[in-house]
Coordinates of N, CA and C in Angstrom, one line a residue:
X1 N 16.1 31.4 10.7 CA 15.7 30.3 11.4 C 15.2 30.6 12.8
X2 N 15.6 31.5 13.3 CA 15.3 31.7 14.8 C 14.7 33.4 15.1
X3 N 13.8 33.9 14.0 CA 13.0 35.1 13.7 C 12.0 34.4 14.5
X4 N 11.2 33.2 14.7 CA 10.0 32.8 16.1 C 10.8 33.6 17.2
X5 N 11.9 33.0 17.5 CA 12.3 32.9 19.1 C 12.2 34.6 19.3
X6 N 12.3 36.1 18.7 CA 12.3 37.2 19.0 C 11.0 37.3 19.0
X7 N 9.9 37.0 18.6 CA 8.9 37.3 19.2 C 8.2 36.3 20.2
X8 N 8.6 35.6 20.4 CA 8.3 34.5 21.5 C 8.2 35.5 22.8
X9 N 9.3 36.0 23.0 CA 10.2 36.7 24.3 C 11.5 34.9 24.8
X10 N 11.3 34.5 23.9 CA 12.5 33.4 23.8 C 12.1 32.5 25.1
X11 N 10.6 32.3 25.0 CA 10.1 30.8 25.4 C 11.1 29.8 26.1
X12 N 11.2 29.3 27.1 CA 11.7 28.0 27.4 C 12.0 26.9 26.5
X13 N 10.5 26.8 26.0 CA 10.0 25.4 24.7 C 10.5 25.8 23.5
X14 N 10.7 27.5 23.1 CA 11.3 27.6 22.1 C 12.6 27.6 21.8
X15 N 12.9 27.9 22.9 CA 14.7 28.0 23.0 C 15.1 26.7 22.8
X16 N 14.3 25.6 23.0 CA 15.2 24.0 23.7 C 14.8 23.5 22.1
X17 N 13.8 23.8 21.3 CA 13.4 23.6 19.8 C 14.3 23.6 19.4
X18 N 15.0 25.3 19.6 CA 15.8 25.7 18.5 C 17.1 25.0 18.4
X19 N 17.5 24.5 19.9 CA 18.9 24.0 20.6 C 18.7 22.6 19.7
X20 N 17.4 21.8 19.7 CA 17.7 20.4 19.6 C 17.4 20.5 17.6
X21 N 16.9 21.4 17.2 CA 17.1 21.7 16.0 C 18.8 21.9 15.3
X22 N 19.2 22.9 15.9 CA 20.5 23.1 15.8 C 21.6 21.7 15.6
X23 N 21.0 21.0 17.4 CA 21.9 19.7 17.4 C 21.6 18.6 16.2
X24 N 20.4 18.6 15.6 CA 20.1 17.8 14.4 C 20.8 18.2 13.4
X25 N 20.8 19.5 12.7 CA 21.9 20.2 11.9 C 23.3 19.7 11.6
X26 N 23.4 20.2 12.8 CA 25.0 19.5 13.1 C 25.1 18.4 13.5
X27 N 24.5 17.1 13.4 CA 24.9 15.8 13.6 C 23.9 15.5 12.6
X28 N 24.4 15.5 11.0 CA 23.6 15.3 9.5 C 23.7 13.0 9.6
X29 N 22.6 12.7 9.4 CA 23.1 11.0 9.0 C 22.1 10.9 8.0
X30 N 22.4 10.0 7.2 CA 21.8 9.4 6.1 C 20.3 8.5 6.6
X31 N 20.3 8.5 7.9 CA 19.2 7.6 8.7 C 18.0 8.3 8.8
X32 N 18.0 9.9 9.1 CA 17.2 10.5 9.7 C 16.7 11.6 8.7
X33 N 15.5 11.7 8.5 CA 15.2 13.2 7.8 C 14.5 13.9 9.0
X34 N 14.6 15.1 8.7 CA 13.5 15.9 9.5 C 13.3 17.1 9.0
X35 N 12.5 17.9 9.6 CA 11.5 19.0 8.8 C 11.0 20.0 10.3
X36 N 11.7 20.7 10.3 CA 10.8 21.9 11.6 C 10.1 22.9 11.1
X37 N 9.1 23.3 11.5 CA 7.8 24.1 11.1 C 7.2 25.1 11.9
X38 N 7.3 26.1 12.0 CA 6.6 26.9 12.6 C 5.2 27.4 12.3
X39 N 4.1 26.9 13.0 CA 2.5 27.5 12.8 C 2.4 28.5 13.1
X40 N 3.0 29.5 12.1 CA 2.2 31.1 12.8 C 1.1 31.2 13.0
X41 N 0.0 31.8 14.1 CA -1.0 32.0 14.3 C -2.1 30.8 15.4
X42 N -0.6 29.8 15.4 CA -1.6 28.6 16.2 C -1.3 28.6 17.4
X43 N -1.9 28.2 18.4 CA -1.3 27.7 19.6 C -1.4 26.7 20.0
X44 N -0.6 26.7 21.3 CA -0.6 24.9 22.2 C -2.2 24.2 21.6
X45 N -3.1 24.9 22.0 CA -4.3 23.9 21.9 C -4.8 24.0 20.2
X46 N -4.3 24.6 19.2 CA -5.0 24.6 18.4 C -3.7 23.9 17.6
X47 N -2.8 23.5 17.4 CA -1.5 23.6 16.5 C -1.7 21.6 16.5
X48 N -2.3 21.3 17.2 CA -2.2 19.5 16.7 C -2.5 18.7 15.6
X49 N -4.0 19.0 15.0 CA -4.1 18.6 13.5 C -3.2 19.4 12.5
X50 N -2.9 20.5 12.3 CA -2.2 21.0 11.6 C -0.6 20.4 11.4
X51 N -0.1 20.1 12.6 CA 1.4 19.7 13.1 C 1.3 18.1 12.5
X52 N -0.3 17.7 12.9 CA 0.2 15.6 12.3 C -0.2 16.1 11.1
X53 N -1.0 16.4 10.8 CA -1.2 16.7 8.9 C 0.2 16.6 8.6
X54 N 0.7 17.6 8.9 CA 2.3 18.2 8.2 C 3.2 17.4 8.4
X55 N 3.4 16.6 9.8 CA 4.1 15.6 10.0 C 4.0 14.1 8.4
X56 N 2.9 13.7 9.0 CA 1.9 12.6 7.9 C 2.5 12.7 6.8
X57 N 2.3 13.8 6.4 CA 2.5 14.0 4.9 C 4.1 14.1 4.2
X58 N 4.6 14.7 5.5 CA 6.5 14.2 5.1 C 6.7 13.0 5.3
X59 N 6.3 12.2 6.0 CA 6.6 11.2 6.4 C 6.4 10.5 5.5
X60 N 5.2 10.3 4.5 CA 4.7 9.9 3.9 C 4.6 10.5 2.2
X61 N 6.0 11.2 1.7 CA 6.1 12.1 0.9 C 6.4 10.7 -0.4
X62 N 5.8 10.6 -1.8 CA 5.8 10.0 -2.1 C 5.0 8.6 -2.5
X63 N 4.3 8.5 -1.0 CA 3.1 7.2 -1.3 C 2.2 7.1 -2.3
X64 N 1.7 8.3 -2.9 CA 0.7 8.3 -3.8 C 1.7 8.0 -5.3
X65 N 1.3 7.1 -5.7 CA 2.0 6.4 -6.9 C 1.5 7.3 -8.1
X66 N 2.6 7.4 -9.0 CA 2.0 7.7 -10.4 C 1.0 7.0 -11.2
X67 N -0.1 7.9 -11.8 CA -1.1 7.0 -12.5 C -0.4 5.9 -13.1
X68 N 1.0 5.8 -14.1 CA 1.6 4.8 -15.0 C 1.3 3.8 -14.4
X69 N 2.0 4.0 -12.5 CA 2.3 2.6 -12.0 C 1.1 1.4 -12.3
X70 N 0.1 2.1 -12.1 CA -1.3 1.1 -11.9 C -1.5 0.3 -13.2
X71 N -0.8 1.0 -14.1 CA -0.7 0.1 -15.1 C -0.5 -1.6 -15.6
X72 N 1.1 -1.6 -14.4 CA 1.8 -2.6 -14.0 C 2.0 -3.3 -13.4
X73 N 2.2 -4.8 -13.1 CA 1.7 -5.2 -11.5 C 3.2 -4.8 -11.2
X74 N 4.1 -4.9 -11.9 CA 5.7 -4.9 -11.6 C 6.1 -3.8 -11.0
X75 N 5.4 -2.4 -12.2 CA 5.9 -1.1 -11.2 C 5.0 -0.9 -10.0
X76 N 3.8 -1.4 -9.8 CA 3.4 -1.1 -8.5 C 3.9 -1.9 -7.5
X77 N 4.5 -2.7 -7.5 CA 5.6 -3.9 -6.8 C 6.4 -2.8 -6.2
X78 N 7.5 -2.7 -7.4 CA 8.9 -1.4 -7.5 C 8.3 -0.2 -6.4
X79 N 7.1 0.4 -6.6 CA 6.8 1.9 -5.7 C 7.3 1.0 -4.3
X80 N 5.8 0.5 -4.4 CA 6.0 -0.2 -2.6 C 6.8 -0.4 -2.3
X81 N 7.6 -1.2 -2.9 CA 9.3 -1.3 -2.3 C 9.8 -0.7 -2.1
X82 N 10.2 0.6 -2.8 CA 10.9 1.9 -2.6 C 10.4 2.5 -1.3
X83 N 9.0 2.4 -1.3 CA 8.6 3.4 -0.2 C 8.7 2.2 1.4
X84 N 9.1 1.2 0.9 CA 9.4 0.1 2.0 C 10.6 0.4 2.9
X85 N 11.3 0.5 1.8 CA 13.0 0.6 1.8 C 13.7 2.5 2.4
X86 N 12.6 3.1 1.9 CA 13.1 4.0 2.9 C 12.1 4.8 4.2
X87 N 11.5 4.1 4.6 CA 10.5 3.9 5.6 C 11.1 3.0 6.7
X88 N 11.2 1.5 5.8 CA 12.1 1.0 6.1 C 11.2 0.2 7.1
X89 N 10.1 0.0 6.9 CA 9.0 -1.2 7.3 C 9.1 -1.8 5.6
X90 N 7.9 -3.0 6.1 CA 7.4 -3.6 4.8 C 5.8 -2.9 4.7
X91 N 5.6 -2.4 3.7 CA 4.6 -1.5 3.3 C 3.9 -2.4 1.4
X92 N 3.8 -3.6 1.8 CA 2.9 -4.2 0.7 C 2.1 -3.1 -0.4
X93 N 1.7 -3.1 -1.4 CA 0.3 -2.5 -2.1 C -0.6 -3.5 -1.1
X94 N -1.6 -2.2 -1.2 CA -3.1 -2.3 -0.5 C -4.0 -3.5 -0.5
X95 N -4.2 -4.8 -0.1 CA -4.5 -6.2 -1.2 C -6.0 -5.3 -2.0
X96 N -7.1 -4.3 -1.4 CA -8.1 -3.5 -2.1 C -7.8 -3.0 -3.2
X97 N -6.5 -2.2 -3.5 CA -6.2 -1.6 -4.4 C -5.5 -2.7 -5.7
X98 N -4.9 -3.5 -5.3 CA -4.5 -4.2 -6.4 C -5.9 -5.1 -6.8
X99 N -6.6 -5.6 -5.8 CA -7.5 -6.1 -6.6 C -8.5 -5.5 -7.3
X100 N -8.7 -4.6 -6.9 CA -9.7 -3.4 -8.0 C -9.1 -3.2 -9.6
X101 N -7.6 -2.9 -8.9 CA -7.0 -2.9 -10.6 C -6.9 -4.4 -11.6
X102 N -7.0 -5.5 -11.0 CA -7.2 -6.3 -11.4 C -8.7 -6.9 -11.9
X103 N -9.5 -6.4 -11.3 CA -10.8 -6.5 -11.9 C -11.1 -5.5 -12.6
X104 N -10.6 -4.5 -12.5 CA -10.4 -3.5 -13.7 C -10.1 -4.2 -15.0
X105 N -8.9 -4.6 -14.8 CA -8.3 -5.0 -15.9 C -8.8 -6.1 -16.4
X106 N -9.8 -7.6 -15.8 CA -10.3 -8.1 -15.9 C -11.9 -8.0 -17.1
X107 N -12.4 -7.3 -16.1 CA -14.0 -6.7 -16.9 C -13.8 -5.5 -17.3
X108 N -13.2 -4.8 -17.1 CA -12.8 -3.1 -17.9 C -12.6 -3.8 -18.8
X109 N -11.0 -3.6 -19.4 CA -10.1 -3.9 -20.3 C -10.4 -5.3 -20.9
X110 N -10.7 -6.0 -20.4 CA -10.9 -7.5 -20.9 C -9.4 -8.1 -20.9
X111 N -8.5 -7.5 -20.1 CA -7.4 -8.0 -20.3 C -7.0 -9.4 -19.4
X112 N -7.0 -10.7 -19.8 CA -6.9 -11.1 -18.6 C -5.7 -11.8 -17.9
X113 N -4.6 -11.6 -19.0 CA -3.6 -11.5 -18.6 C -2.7 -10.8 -17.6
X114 N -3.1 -9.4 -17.8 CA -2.9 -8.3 -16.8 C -3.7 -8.6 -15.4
X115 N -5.0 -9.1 -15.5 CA -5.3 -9.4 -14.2 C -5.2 -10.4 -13.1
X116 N -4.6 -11.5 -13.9 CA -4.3 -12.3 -13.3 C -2.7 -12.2 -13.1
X117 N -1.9 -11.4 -13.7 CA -0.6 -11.2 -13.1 C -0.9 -9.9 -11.7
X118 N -1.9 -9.0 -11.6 CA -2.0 -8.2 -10.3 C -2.8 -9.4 -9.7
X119 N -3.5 -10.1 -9.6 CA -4.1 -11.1 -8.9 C -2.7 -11.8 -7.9
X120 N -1.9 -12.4 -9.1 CA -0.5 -13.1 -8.4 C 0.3 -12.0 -7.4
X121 N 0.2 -10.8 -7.8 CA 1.1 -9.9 -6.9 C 0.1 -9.3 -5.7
X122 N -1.0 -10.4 -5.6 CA -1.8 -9.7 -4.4 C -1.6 -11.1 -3.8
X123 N -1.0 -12.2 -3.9 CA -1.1 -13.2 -3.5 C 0.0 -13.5 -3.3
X124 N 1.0 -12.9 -3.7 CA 2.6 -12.6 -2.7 C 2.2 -12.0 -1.7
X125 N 1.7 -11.2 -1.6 CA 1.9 -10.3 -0.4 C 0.9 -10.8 0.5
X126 N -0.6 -11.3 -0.1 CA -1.6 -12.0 0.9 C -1.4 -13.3 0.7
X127 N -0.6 -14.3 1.0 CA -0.7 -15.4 0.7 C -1.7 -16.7 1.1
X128 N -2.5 -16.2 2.5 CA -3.2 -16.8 3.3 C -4.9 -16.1 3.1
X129 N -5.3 -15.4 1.7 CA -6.6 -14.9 1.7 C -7.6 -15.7 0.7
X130 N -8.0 -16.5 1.4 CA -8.9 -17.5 0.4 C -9.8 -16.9 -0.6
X131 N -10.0 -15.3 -0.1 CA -10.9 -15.0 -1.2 C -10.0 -14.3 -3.0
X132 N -9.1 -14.3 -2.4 CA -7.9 -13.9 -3.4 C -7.4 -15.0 -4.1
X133 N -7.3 -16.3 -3.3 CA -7.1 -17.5 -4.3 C -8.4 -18.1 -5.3
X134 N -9.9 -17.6 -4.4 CA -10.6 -17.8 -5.1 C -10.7 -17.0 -6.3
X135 N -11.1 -15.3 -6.5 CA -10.6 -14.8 -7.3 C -9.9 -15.1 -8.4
X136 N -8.9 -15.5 -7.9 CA -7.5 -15.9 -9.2 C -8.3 -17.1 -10.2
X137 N -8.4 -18.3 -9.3 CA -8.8 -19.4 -9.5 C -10.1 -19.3 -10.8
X138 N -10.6 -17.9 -10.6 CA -11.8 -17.4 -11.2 C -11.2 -17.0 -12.5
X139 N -10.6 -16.4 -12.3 CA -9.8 -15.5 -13.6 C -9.0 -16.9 -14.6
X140 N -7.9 -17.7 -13.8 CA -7.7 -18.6 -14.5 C -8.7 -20.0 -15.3
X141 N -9.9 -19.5 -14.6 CA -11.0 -20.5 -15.3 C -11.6 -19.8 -16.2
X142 N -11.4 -18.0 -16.0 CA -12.1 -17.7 -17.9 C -10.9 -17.4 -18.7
X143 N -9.8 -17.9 -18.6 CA -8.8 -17.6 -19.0 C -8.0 -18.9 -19.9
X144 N -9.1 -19.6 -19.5 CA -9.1 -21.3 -19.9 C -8.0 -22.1 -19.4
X145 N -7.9 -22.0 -18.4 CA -6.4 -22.4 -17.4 C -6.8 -23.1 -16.5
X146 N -7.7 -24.3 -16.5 CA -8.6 -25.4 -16.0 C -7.7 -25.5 -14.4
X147 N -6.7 -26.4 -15.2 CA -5.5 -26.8 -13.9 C -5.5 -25.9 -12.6
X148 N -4.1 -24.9 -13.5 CA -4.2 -23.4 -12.4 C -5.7 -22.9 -11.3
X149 N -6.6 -22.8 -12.4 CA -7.6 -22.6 -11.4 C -8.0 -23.6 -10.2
X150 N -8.1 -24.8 -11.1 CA -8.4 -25.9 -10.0 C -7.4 -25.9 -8.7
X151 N -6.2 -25.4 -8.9 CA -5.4 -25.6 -7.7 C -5.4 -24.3 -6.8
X152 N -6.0 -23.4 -7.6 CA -6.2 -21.9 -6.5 C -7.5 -22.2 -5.8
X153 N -8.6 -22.8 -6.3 CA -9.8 -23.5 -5.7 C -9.4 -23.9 -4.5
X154 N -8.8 -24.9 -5.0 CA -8.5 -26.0 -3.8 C -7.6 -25.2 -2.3
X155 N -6.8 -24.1 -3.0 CA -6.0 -23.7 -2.2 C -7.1 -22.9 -1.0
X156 N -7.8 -22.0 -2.2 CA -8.6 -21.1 -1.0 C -10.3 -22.3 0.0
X157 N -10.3 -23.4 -0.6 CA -11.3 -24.2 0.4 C -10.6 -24.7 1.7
X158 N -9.2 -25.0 1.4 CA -8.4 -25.4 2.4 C -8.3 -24.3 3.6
X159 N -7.8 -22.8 3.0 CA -8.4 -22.0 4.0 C -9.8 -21.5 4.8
X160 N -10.7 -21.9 3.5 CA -12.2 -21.5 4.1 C -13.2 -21.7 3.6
X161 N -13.9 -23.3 4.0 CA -14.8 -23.4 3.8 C -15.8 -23.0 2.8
X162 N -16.3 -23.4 1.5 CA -17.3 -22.8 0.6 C -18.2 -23.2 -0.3
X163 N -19.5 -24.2 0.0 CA -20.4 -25.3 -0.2 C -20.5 -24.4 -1.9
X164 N -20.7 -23.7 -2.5 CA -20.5 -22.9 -3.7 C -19.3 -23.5 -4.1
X165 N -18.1 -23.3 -3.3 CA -16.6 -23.4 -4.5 C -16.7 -24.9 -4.4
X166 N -17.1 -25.3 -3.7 CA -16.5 -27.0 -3.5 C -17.2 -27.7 -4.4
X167 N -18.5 -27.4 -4.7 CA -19.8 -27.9 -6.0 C -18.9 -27.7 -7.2
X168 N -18.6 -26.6 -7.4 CA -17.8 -26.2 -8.8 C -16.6 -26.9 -8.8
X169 N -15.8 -26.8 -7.8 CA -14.4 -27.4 -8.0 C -14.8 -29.1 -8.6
X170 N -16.1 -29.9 -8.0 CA -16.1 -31.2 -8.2 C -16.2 -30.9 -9.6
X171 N -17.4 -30.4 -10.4 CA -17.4 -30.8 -11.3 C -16.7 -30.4 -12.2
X172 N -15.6 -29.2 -12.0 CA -14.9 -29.1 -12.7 C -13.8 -30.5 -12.9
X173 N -13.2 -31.0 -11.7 CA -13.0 -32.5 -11.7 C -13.5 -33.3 -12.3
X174 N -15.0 -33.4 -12.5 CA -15.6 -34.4 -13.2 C -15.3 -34.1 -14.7
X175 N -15.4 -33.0 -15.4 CA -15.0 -33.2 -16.7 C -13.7 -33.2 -17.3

C-alpha cells in the first residue's frame, strides 16, 4: 500500500494520503465506500480526467442495467431503486430511455400492453410532462381504451396547451 510513498521521497501530500487513508481503514462504516488509486506516470497537471473518470465510474458502479431489465417496466423500476438506495438520492429511469422502450415496444414489438405499462412508469416518475400524458393517451386510443385516453388527453392540455390535441379530444367526445 505505501510502495508510492518510497519513491515519492515521502511527499507532504503523499504522506497525509496515506495517513487519511489509513484513518478510513481503521474507522470501517457501512455508510462510506472508498477506493485509493495511484496514477503511475501522471502528474498534478495531467492526473484530473483520469482521477474523475475513475472516481465516476465507482461511484457509479452498477448504473448500466442488464439488457433483461429493459424488458420490464418493473425490473427497470427495481435497478433504479437499488441504485437510489445506495447512492441514496432519488435516481428515477431516464423519462428518454423509458420512453424509447416504450415505443419500442409499441411499433417494434406491437406490444401495446408493455408500452403502455413503461409509459405509466414514466408517468410516476414525470408526473407533470404533458407530452408523456399525451403519448400514453395515444397508446390507450390504439389500444382501444377510449376513456383512459380521453383522461390522459385532458390531463396533458391542462398542462399545455395543443389546438391539435384539443380538435381530437372533442371529437373523440363527440362520438
Amino acid at each position: 500500500d505505501n510502495a508510492h510513498t518510497e519513491t515519492t521521497n515521502n511527499a507532504p501530500h503523499i504522506e497525509a494520503m496515506d495517513a487519511y487513508k489509513l484513518l478510513i481503514k481503521n474507522a470501517p462504516s457501512e455508510n462510506l465506500s472508498y477506493q485509493f488509486d495511484l496514477f503511475e506516470g501522471e502528474t498534478h497537471a495531467s492526473v484530473g480526467i483520469p482521477s474523475m473518470y475513475k472516481a465516476l465510474s465507482f461511484i457509479f458502479e452498477g448504473y448500466r442495467p442488464a439488457d433483461s431489465v429493459f424488458q420490464n417496466p418493473l425490473w427497470l423500476s427495481n435497478h433504479y431503486a437499488g441504485l437510489s438506495s445506495r447512492l441514496g438520492v432519488k435516481m428515477p429511469p431516464p423519462e428518454s430511455l423509458v420512453r424509447n422502450l416504450a415505443w419500442g415496444a409499441q411499433y417494434g414489438e406491437k406490444n401495446l400492453h408493455k408500452a403502455i405499462a413503461f409509459f405509466e412508469l414514466n408517468l410516476k416518475n414525470y408526473p407533470d410532462s404533458f407530452f408523456l400524458h399525451k403519448i400514453l393517451g395515444e397508446a390507450c386510443e390504439q389500444n382501444e381504451q377510449k376513456e383512459k385516453a380521453m383522461t390522459h388527453f385532458k390531463k396533458s392540455l391542462k398542462l399545455q396547451a395543443d389546438p391539435v390535441l384539443q380538435k381530437k379530444l372533442e371529437e373523440m367526445q363527440a362520438n
